[in-house]
Amino acid sequence: MTTAEVGPPSTAGVLRSERVVLRAYVLFRCGGLLQVVIGAVTTFPHYQPLCAGVALCVGVFAESVALIVAGLRLRRVPPRALVVADAVVMAGVLVVGGGLADRTHGDTWAYFVYPFSLLASVGFGLVFTRLVSVVALAALPAAAYAVTAVTQLGEPTWNAVPNSVPYLANASVAWAVARALRRTGRELDAATDTAVAKEAELAAERERVWHARLLHDRVLQTLETLARMPRIIDPGLHAHVRAEAVWLRGFVRGERPATGDGDLASGLARLAEDMARVGQTVEVHTAQLRSVAARAAALPEEAVDALVEATREALTNVRKHAGTTRAVVRAELTENAVLVSVLDNGTGFDPSALPRGTGLDGSVRGRVVGVGGRVTIDSTPGAGTYVEMRVPLSSRE
């Protein structure tokens, strides 16, 4: 039984995790802006000049709002290019902010860009998926802070360097958390796809069991009854009914029908015997196949099954509609493909009027196309019918 088809892969878990990461990005960025507000309100007299401090606050707000809006519009964290630019801007803000706060108040809220940038650096870990990229970006504001604190604010090196480490720590922790969230989202989607696939397989199996029950209760019972009835005096027909009953019982049990042990020539020979039991004479030519048996073995078993069953349907159509009980089946190998043809001298028909989905179109063409082959039907009313089935031996065909 083939696996039932399901829809495209699930993405709900990935999208949900990305929205959680975006929410964290926005909250941390807003928390950083809150630090700016606190610093500006409580220490505004210490900025020299005051207008420059106000301009710096406005610039920080504008850039942060732009990043937040970009993320909300995309419904995920801002693009990496914007975040790289943000790291550069953040380093510049640290240097400019250090120049606006004098040495007397350099280690107070007057230097508001320090707590702001610490929280904002969390965004590096939320956006980038490679730890080396996260650390490289966080190192930019960390270095800007350390240099500014030592050269402009008079902070001792032994204090400034440790104070720059939280940039790296914040970004790295955020990266680890975001990575775990994204992995959980992918695992959730994979679990969802597995559940959907299993449900589809279960539904297909339930349908197969239902069909099998119907076949068992109706068709199989009738065939087995006919096989036991002495009224069928034709030994060939009697054997055919009995063979069909055995085949159908195996199918109902879920057994894979055999068509010739994977050998196309044997399968076609067995098919001719089956047709003879119902009064149809089938002349089979497979000598060329047997002469190159090694190459014929390159044909997959499912392709052999498809060709044999498609040939069976073509012969059935001859018996039902062509007004003749004779047909010729020929199988041969070309350089890259195996060809099986069915020829009769019956009444023929107009191929353009062939109904879709049944008979030659569904059972013949459908089977062959299903294994990568193609079917050609040539017929003229009153001049017989020629059906050619071609299945490639490899992808080169």
GROMACS .gro file of C-alpha atoms in nm:
model
  397
    1MET     CA    1   0.000   0.000   0.000
    2THR     CA    2   0.138   0.340  -0.093
    3THR     CA    3   0.161   0.624   0.155
    4ALA     CA    4  -0.128   0.868   0.128
    5GLU     CA    5  -0.048   1.212  -0.001
    6VAL     CA    6  -0.046   1.494   0.252
    7GLY     CA    7  -0.023   1.871   0.225
    8PRO     CA    8   0.286   2.091   0.235
    9PRO     CA    9   0.513   2.084   0.542
   10SER     CA   10   0.377   2.258   0.851
   11THR     CA   11   0.525   2.597   0.943
   12ALA     CA   12   0.300   2.700   1.231
   13GLY     CA   13   0.556   2.607   1.495
   14VAL     CA   14   0.837   2.799   1.325
   15LEU     CA   15   0.616   3.103   1.277
   16ARG     CA   16   0.504   3.091   1.639
   17SER     CA   17   0.861   3.073   1.765
   18GLU     CA   18   0.961   3.364   1.544
   19ARG     CA   19   0.676   3.572   1.686
   20VAL     CA   20   0.792   3.492   2.039
   21VAL     CA   21   1.147   3.597   1.949
   22LEU     CA   22   1.015   3.918   1.792
   23ARG     CA   23   0.814   3.991   2.106
   24ALA     CA   24   1.127   3.949   2.316
   25TYR     CA   25   1.321   4.178   2.080
   26VAL     CA   26   1.059   4.452   2.105
   27LEU     CA   27   1.033   4.424   2.485
   28PHE     CA   28   1.407   4.444   2.540
   29ARG     CA   29   1.434   4.737   2.301
   30CYS     CA   30   1.155   4.917   2.482
   31GLY     CA   31   1.327   4.840   2.811
   32GLY     CA   32   1.638   5.008   2.674
   33LEU     CA   33   1.438   5.313   2.574
   34LEU     CA   34   1.300   5.328   2.926
   35GLN     CA   35   1.661   5.359   3.044
   36VAL     CA   36   1.701   5.655   2.809
   37VAL     CA   37   1.392   5.823   2.951
   38ILE     CA   38   1.509   5.774   3.310
   39GLY     CA   39   1.854   5.909   3.230
   40ALA     CA   40   1.724   6.209   3.038
   41VAL     CA   41   1.468   6.308   3.303
   42THR     CA   42   1.687   6.264   3.609
   43THR     CA   43   2.019   6.402   3.484
   44PHE     CA   44   1.939   6.649   3.204
   45PRO     CA   45   2.133   6.940   3.368
   46HIS     CA   46   2.459   6.748   3.330
   47TYR     CA   47   2.458   6.736   2.949
   48GLN     CA   48   2.700   6.980   2.788
   49PRO     CA   49   2.549   7.124   2.580
   50LEU     CA   50   2.191   7.037   2.672
   51CYS     CA   51   2.061   7.052   2.314
   52ALA     CA   52   2.315   6.787   2.210
   53GLY     CA   53   2.192   6.555   2.485
   54VAL     CA   54   1.833   6.603   2.373
   55ALA     CA   55   1.932   6.538   2.011
   56LEU     CA   56   2.108   6.218   2.115
   57CYS     CA   57   1.794   6.098   2.300
   58VAL     CA   58   1.576   6.175   1.999
   59GLY     CA   59   1.815   5.995   1.765
   60VAL     CA   60   1.822   5.685   1.985
   61PHE     CA   61   1.442   5.682   2.002
   62ALA     CA   62   1.402   5.728   1.626
   63GLU     CA   63   1.643   5.449   1.539
   64SER     CA   64   1.488   5.210   1.792
   65VAL     CA   65   1.133   5.283   1.673
   66ALA     CA   66   1.243   5.221   1.311
   67LEU     CA   67   1.379   4.880   1.407
   68ILE     CA   68   1.067   4.790   1.603
   69VAL     CA   69   0.837   4.895   1.320
   70ALA     CA   70   1.044   4.696   1.069
   71GLY     CA   71   1.011   4.386   1.284
   72LEU     CA   72   0.637   4.429   1.342
   73ARG     CA   73   0.573   4.474   0.972
   74LEU     CA   74   0.769   4.161   0.886
   75ARG     CA   75   0.620   3.977   1.186
   76ARG     CA   76   0.970   3.861   1.274
   77VAL     CA   77   1.294   4.015   1.400
   78PRO     CA   78   1.436   4.295   1.181
   79PRO     CA   79   1.663   4.203   0.886
   80ARG     CA   80   2.024   4.129   0.971
   81ALA     CA   81   2.155   4.422   0.768
   82LEU     CA   82   1.957   4.663   0.987
   83VAL     CA   83   2.085   4.497   1.303
   84VAL     CA   84   2.445   4.525   1.184
   85ALA     CA   85   2.383   4.893   1.120
   86ASP     CA   86   2.229   4.912   1.468
   87ALA     CA   87   2.550   4.775   1.622
   88VAL     CA   88   2.752   5.045   1.444
   89VAL     CA   89   2.509   5.316   1.554
   90MET     CA   90   2.516   5.182   1.910
   91ALA     CA   91   2.895   5.206   1.919
   92GLY     CA   92   2.873   5.563   1.790
   93VAL     CA   93   2.609   5.654   2.048
   94LEU     CA   94   2.835   5.524   2.327
   95VAL     CA   95   3.122   5.743   2.207
   96VAL     CA   96   2.902   6.053   2.160
   97GLY     CA   97   2.725   5.997   2.492
   98GLY     CA   98   3.060   5.975   2.667
   99GLY     CA   99   3.156   6.311   2.523
  100LEU     CA  100   2.836   6.474   2.652
  101ALA     CA  101   2.874   6.349   3.011
  102ASP     CA  102   3.164   6.505   3.202
  103ARG     CA  103   3.403   6.300   3.413
  104THR     CA  104   3.222   6.401   3.732
  105HIS     CA  105   2.901   6.230   3.625
  106GLY     CA  106   3.035   5.970   3.384
  107ASP     CA  107   2.947   5.678   3.605
  108THR     CA  108   2.591   5.797   3.674
  109TRP     CA  109   2.263   5.798   3.478
  110ALA     CA  110   2.402   6.090   3.282
  111TYR     CA  111   2.574   5.828   3.071
  112PHE     CA  112   2.232   5.673   2.987
  113VAL     CA  113   2.357   5.508   2.667
  114TYR     CA  114   2.537   5.240   2.868
  115PRO     CA  115   2.228   5.075   3.028
  116PHE     CA  116   2.035   5.134   2.704
  117SER     CA  117   2.296   4.958   2.489
  118LEU     CA  118   2.327   4.668   2.734
  119LEU     CA  119   1.959   4.585   2.689
  120ALA     CA  120   1.963   4.659   2.317
  121SER     CA  121   2.256   4.418   2.265
  122VAL     CA  122   2.016   4.133   2.346
  123GLY     CA  123   1.879   4.186   1.996
  124PHE     CA  124   2.202   4.060   1.838
  125GLY     CA  125   2.146   3.717   1.988
  126LEU     CA  126   1.778   3.714   1.890
  127VAL     CA  127   1.844   3.797   1.525
  128PHE     CA  128   2.158   3.605   1.429
  129THR     CA  129   2.167   3.225   1.430
  130ARG     CA  130   2.547   3.185   1.441
  131LEU     CA  131   2.714   3.246   1.776
  132VAL     CA  132   3.031   3.381   1.615
  133SER     CA  133   2.827   3.654   1.442
  134VAL     CA  134   2.652   3.739   1.767
  135VAL     CA  135   2.979   3.772   1.958
  136ALA     CA  136   3.137   3.979   1.681
  137LEU     CA  137   2.850   4.227   1.682
  138ALA     CA  138   2.836   4.250   2.062
  139ALA     CA  139   3.210   4.313   2.070
  140LEU     CA  140   3.161   4.638   1.876
  141PRO     CA  141   2.962   4.830   2.144
  142ALA     CA  142   3.164   4.654   2.415
  143ALA     CA  143   3.487   4.791   2.272
  144ALA     CA  144   3.331   5.134   2.218
  145TYR     CA  145   3.220   5.146   2.580
  146ALA     CA  146   3.556   5.033   2.721
  147VAL     CA  147   3.753   5.286   2.517
  148THR     CA  148   3.511   5.570   2.592
  149ALA     CA  149   3.495   5.492   2.963
  150VAL     CA  150   3.872   5.494   2.994
  151THR     CA  151   3.964   5.784   2.764
  152GLN     CA  152   3.669   6.022   2.814
  153LEU     CA  153   3.515   5.939   3.150
  154GLY     CA  154   3.832   5.858   3.339
  155GLU     CA  155   3.720   5.513   3.448
  156PRO     CA  156   4.009   5.279   3.539
  157THR     CA  157   4.076   4.998   3.292
  158TRP     CA  158   4.031   4.730   3.556
  159ASN     CA  159   3.672   4.852   3.598
  160ALA     CA  160   3.584   4.947   3.238
  161VAL     CA  161   3.682   4.613   3.083
  162PRO     CA  162   3.467   4.397   3.316
  163ASN     CA  163   3.177   4.641   3.259
  164SER     CA  164   3.197   4.567   2.886
  165VAL     CA  165   3.161   4.190   2.934
  166PRO     CA  166   2.778   4.205   2.984
  167TYR     CA  167   2.743   4.300   2.615
  168LEU     CA  168   2.885   3.963   2.518
  169ALA     CA  169   2.697   3.778   2.792
  170ASN     CA  170   2.358   3.935   2.711
  171ALA     CA  171   2.387   3.864   2.340
  172SER     CA  172   2.511   3.507   2.393
  173VAL     CA  173   2.234   3.416   2.638
  174ALA     CA  174   1.974   3.564   2.404
  175TRP     CA  175   2.123   3.359   2.119
  176ALA     CA  176   2.095   3.039   2.323
  177VAL     CA  177   1.733   3.109   2.419
  178ALA     CA  178   1.631   3.204   2.063
  179ARG     CA  179   1.805   2.894   1.928
  180ALA     CA  180   1.611   2.673   2.169
  181LEU     CA  181   1.283   2.843   2.074
  182ARG     CA  182   1.346   2.801   1.703
  183ARG     CA  183   1.447   2.437   1.748
  184THR     CA  184   1.126   2.376   1.944
  185GLY     CA  185   0.926   2.534   1.662
  186ARG     CA  186   1.090   2.309   1.403
  187GLU     CA  187   1.035   2.001   1.618
  188LEU     CA  188   0.671   2.096   1.666
  189ASP     CA  189   0.625   2.128   1.290
  190ALA     CA  190   0.798   1.793   1.233
  191ALA     CA  191   0.574   1.629   1.492
  192THR     CA  192   0.268   1.786   1.331
  193ASP     CA  193   0.370   1.661   0.986
  194THR     CA  194   0.428   1.313   1.126
  195ALA     CA  195   0.088   1.313   1.294
  196VAL     CA  196  -0.084   1.433   0.977
  197ALA     CA  197   0.096   1.171   0.767
  198LYS     CA  198   0.002   0.894   1.011
  199GLU     CA  199  -0.358   1.012   1.013
  200ALA     CA  200  -0.361   1.009   0.633
  201GLU     CA  201  -0.213   0.658   0.631
  202LEU     CA  202  -0.470   0.547   0.889
  203ALA     CA  203  -0.752   0.694   0.679
  204ALA     CA  204  -0.618   0.518   0.370
  205GLU     CA  205  -0.592   0.191   0.561
  206ARG     CA  206  -0.947   0.228   0.691
  207GLU     CA  207  -1.065   0.286   0.335
  208ARG     CA  208  -0.869  -0.017   0.209
  209VAL     CA  209  -1.019  -0.235   0.482
  210TRP     CA  210  -1.367  -0.109   0.395
  211HIS     CA  211  -1.315  -0.185   0.026
  212ALA     CA  212  -1.163  -0.521   0.111
  213ARG     CA  213  -1.465  -0.607   0.324
  214LEU     CA  214  -1.699  -0.520   0.038
  215LEU     CA  215  -1.494  -0.728  -0.205
  216HIS     CA  216  -1.487  -1.019   0.039
  217ASP     CA  217  -1.858  -1.011   0.112
  218ARG     CA  218  -1.972  -0.967  -0.248
  219VAL     CA  219  -1.728  -1.040  -0.530
  220LEU     CA  220  -1.503  -1.295  -0.358
  221GLN     CA  221  -1.796  -1.495  -0.225
  222THR     CA  222  -1.949  -1.505  -0.572
  223LEU     CA  223  -1.625  -1.615  -0.737
  224GLU     CA  224  -1.562  -1.888  -0.483
  225THR     CA  225  -1.920  -2.010  -0.522
  226LEU     CA  226  -1.878  -2.022  -0.899
  227ALA     CA  227  -1.547  -2.206  -0.861
  228ARG     CA  228  -1.725  -2.481  -0.665
  229MET     CA  229  -2.025  -2.508  -0.899
  230PRO     CA  230  -2.027  -2.808  -1.136
  231ARG     CA  231  -2.234  -2.610  -1.387
  232ILE     CA  232  -1.918  -2.457  -1.531
  233ILE     CA  233  -1.819  -2.741  -1.761
  234ASP     CA  234  -1.538  -2.559  -1.945
  235PRO     CA  235  -1.220  -2.664  -1.759
  236GLY     CA  236  -1.032  -2.353  -1.872
  237LEU     CA  237  -1.303  -2.116  -1.753
  238HIS     CA  238  -1.340  -2.311  -1.431
  239ALA     CA  239  -0.965  -2.283  -1.365
  240HIS     CA  240  -0.973  -1.914  -1.447
  241VAL     CA  241  -1.254  -1.843  -1.202
  242ARG     CA  242  -1.072  -2.041  -0.933
  243ALA     CA  243  -0.745  -1.851  -1.002
  244GLU     CA  244  -0.923  -1.518  -0.988
  245ALA     CA  245  -1.080  -1.612  -0.656
  246VAL     CA  246  -0.739  -1.702  -0.514
  247TRP     CA  247  -0.594  -1.374  -0.642
  248LEU     CA  248  -0.881  -1.171  -0.497
  249ARG     CA  249  -0.853  -1.341  -0.158
  250GLY     CA  250  -0.484  -1.251  -0.145
  251PHE     CA  251  -0.565  -0.894  -0.239
  252VAL     CA  252  -0.829  -0.872   0.033
  253ARG     CA  253  -0.568  -0.991   0.284
  254GLY     CA  254  -0.335  -0.712   0.174
  255GLU     CA  255  -0.092  -0.937  -0.012
  256ARG     CA  256   0.094  -0.789  -0.306
  257PRO     CA  257  -0.031  -0.952  -0.629
  258ALA     CA  258   0.244  -1.133  -0.818
  259THR     CA  259   0.276  -1.076  -1.191
  260GLY     CA  260   0.575  -1.292  -1.272
  261ASP     CA  261   0.834  -1.273  -0.996
  262GLY     CA  262   0.968  -0.944  -1.128
  263ASP     CA  263   1.030  -1.094  -1.476
  264LEU     CA  264   0.839  -0.916  -1.752
  265ALA     CA  265   0.854  -1.208  -1.996
  266SER     CA  266   0.716  -1.451  -1.735
  267GLY     CA  267   0.448  -1.205  -1.633
  268LEU     CA  268   0.328  -1.162  -1.991
  269ALA     CA  269   0.333  -1.540  -2.046
  270ARG     CA  270   0.122  -1.593  -1.735
  271LEU     CA  271  -0.112  -1.318  -1.853
  272ALA     CA  272  -0.160  -1.497  -2.186
  273GLU     CA  273  -0.256  -1.812  -1.996
  274ASP     CA  274  -0.511  -1.616  -1.793
  275MET     CA  275  -0.664  -1.471  -2.110
  276ALA     CA  276  -0.680  -1.818  -2.270
  277ARG     CA  277  -0.903  -1.935  -1.986
  278VAL     CA  278  -1.170  -1.686  -2.091
  279GLY     CA  279  -1.141  -1.771  -2.459
  280GLN     CA  280  -0.897  -1.502  -2.571
  281THR     CA  281  -0.602  -1.599  -2.787
  282VAL     CA  282  -0.292  -1.392  -2.711
  283GLU     CA  283   0.026  -1.433  -2.913
  284VAL     CA  284   0.321  -1.321  -2.700
  285HIS     CA  285   0.663  -1.230  -2.840
  286THR     CA  286   0.932  -1.183  -2.573
  287ALA     CA  287   1.233  -1.354  -2.733
  288GLN     CA  288   1.426  -1.026  -2.752
  289LEU     CA  289   1.374  -0.974  -2.378
  290ARG     CA  290   1.510  -1.317  -2.295
  291SER     CA  291   1.818  -1.261  -2.511
  292VAL     CA  292   1.915  -0.958  -2.306
  293ALA     CA  293   1.786  -1.073  -1.968
  294ALA     CA  294   2.056  -0.885  -1.776
  295ARG     CA  295   1.938  -0.551  -1.910
  296ALA     CA  296   1.575  -0.643  -1.863
  297ALA     CA  297   1.649  -0.697  -1.495
  298ALA     CA  298   1.723  -0.325  -1.469
  299LEU     CA  299   1.349  -0.261  -1.485
  300PRO     CA  300   1.212  -0.213  -1.130
  301GLU     CA  301   0.957  -0.466  -1.007
  302GLU     CA  302   0.688  -0.202  -0.974
  303ALA     CA  303   0.741  -0.111  -1.340
  304VAL     CA  304   0.707  -0.478  -1.439
  305ASP     CA  305   0.383  -0.501  -1.241
  306ALA     CA  306   0.251  -0.183  -1.402
  307LEU     CA  307   0.330  -0.305  -1.754
  308VAL     CA  308   0.173  -0.647  -1.698
  309GLU     CA  309  -0.143  -0.505  -1.543
  310ALA     CA  310  -0.169  -0.233  -1.809
  311THR     CA  311  -0.135  -0.504  -2.077
  312ARG     CA  312  -0.407  -0.703  -1.902
  313GLU     CA  313  -0.640  -0.405  -1.922
  314ALA     CA  314  -0.556  -0.345  -2.289
  315LEU     CA  315  -0.637  -0.710  -2.367
  316THR     CA  316  -0.959  -0.687  -2.168
  317ASN     CA  317  -1.059  -0.390  -2.383
  318VAL     CA  318  -0.988  -0.597  -2.694
  319ARG     CA  319  -1.213  -0.875  -2.569
  320LYS     CA  320  -1.492  -0.638  -2.469
  321HIS     CA  321  -1.493  -0.381  -2.747
  322ALA     CA  322  -1.286  -0.485  -3.050
  323GLY     CA  323  -1.508  -0.765  -3.175
  324THR     CA  324  -1.218  -1.011  -3.186
  325THR     CA  325  -1.065  -1.268  -2.954
  326ARG     CA  326  -0.714  -1.246  -3.095
  327ALA     CA  327  -0.435  -1.007  -3.008
  328VAL     CA  328  -0.058  -0.988  -3.035
  329VAL     CA  329   0.163  -0.875  -2.745
  330ARG     CA  330   0.525  -0.785  -2.813
  331ALA     CA  331   0.790  -0.682  -2.559
  332GLU     CA  332   1.137  -0.555  -2.647
  333LEU     CA  333   1.420  -0.342  -2.516
  334THR     CA  334   1.562  -0.030  -2.677
  335GLU     CA  335   1.878   0.141  -2.559
  336ASN     CA  336   1.710   0.311  -2.265
  337ALA     CA  337   1.357   0.175  -2.237
  338VAL     CA  338   1.137  -0.131  -2.246
  339LEU     CA  339   0.845  -0.135  -2.491
  340VAL     CA  340   0.531  -0.345  -2.463
  341SER     CA  341   0.273  -0.326  -2.742
  342VAL     CA  342  -0.073  -0.476  -2.790
  343LEU     CA  343  -0.208  -0.510  -3.144
  344ASP     CA  344  -0.550  -0.632  -3.259
  345ASN     CA  345  -0.735  -0.633  -3.590
  346GLY     CA  346  -1.070  -0.550  -3.439
  347THR     CA  347  -1.321  -0.276  -3.503
  348GLY     CA  348  -1.098   0.008  -3.385
  349PHE     CA  349  -1.219   0.344  -3.256
  350ASP     CA  350  -1.149   0.717  -3.257
  351PRO     CA  351  -0.876   0.784  -2.991
  352SER     CA  352  -0.987   1.149  -2.960
  353ALA     CA  353  -1.322   1.026  -2.825
  354LEU     CA  354  -1.160   0.809  -2.558
  355PRO     CA  355  -1.331   0.875  -2.221
  356ARG     CA  356  -1.092   0.999  -1.953
  357GLY     CA  357  -1.033   0.816  -1.628
  358THR     CA  358  -1.137   0.463  -1.724
  359GLY     CA  359  -1.029   0.179  -1.951
  360LEU     CA  360  -0.737   0.260  -2.177
  361ASP     CA  361  -0.697   0.609  -2.035
  362GLY     CA  362  -0.716   0.532  -1.663
  363SER     CA  363  -0.612   0.169  -1.622
  364VAL     CA  364  -0.353   0.159  -1.900
  365ARG     CA  365  -0.213   0.509  -1.927
  366GLY     CA  366  -0.256   0.574  -1.553
  367ARG     CA  367  -0.050   0.268  -1.455
  368VAL     CA  368   0.231   0.334  -1.702
  369VAL     CA  369   0.255   0.707  -1.629
  370GLY     CA  370   0.266   0.621  -1.259
  371VAL     CA  371   0.605   0.450  -1.308
  372GLY     CA  372   0.747   0.725  -1.527
  373GLY     CA  373   0.643   0.587  -1.866
  374ARG     CA  374   0.416   0.696  -2.147
  375VAL     CA  375   0.147   0.539  -2.365
  376THR     CA  376   0.072   0.581  -2.734
  377ILE     CA  377  -0.265   0.470  -2.874
  378ASP     CA  378  -0.314   0.443  -3.249
  379SER     CA  379  -0.651   0.331  -3.377
  380THR     CA  380  -0.885   0.388  -3.670
  381PRO     CA  381  -1.248   0.274  -3.691
  382GLY     CA  382  -1.252  -0.053  -3.882
  383ALA     CA  383  -0.873  -0.090  -3.886
  384GLY     CA  384  -0.782  -0.227  -3.541
  385THR     CA  385  -0.592  -0.076  -3.249
  386TYR     CA  386  -0.225  -0.049  -3.154
  387VAL     CA  387  -0.128   0.037  -2.794
  388GLU     CA  388   0.239   0.100  -2.713
  389MET     CA  389   0.366   0.135  -2.356
  390ARG     CA  390   0.719   0.267  -2.297
  391VAL     CA  391   0.893   0.269  -1.957
  392PRO     CA  392   1.249   0.403  -1.921
  393LEU     CA  393   1.521   0.184  -1.776
  394SER     CA  394   1.690   0.489  -1.625
  395SER     CA  395   1.644   0.866  -1.583
  396ARG     CA  396   1.824   0.920  -1.914
  397GLU     CA  397   1.510   0.839  -2.112
   0.00000   0.00000   0.00000
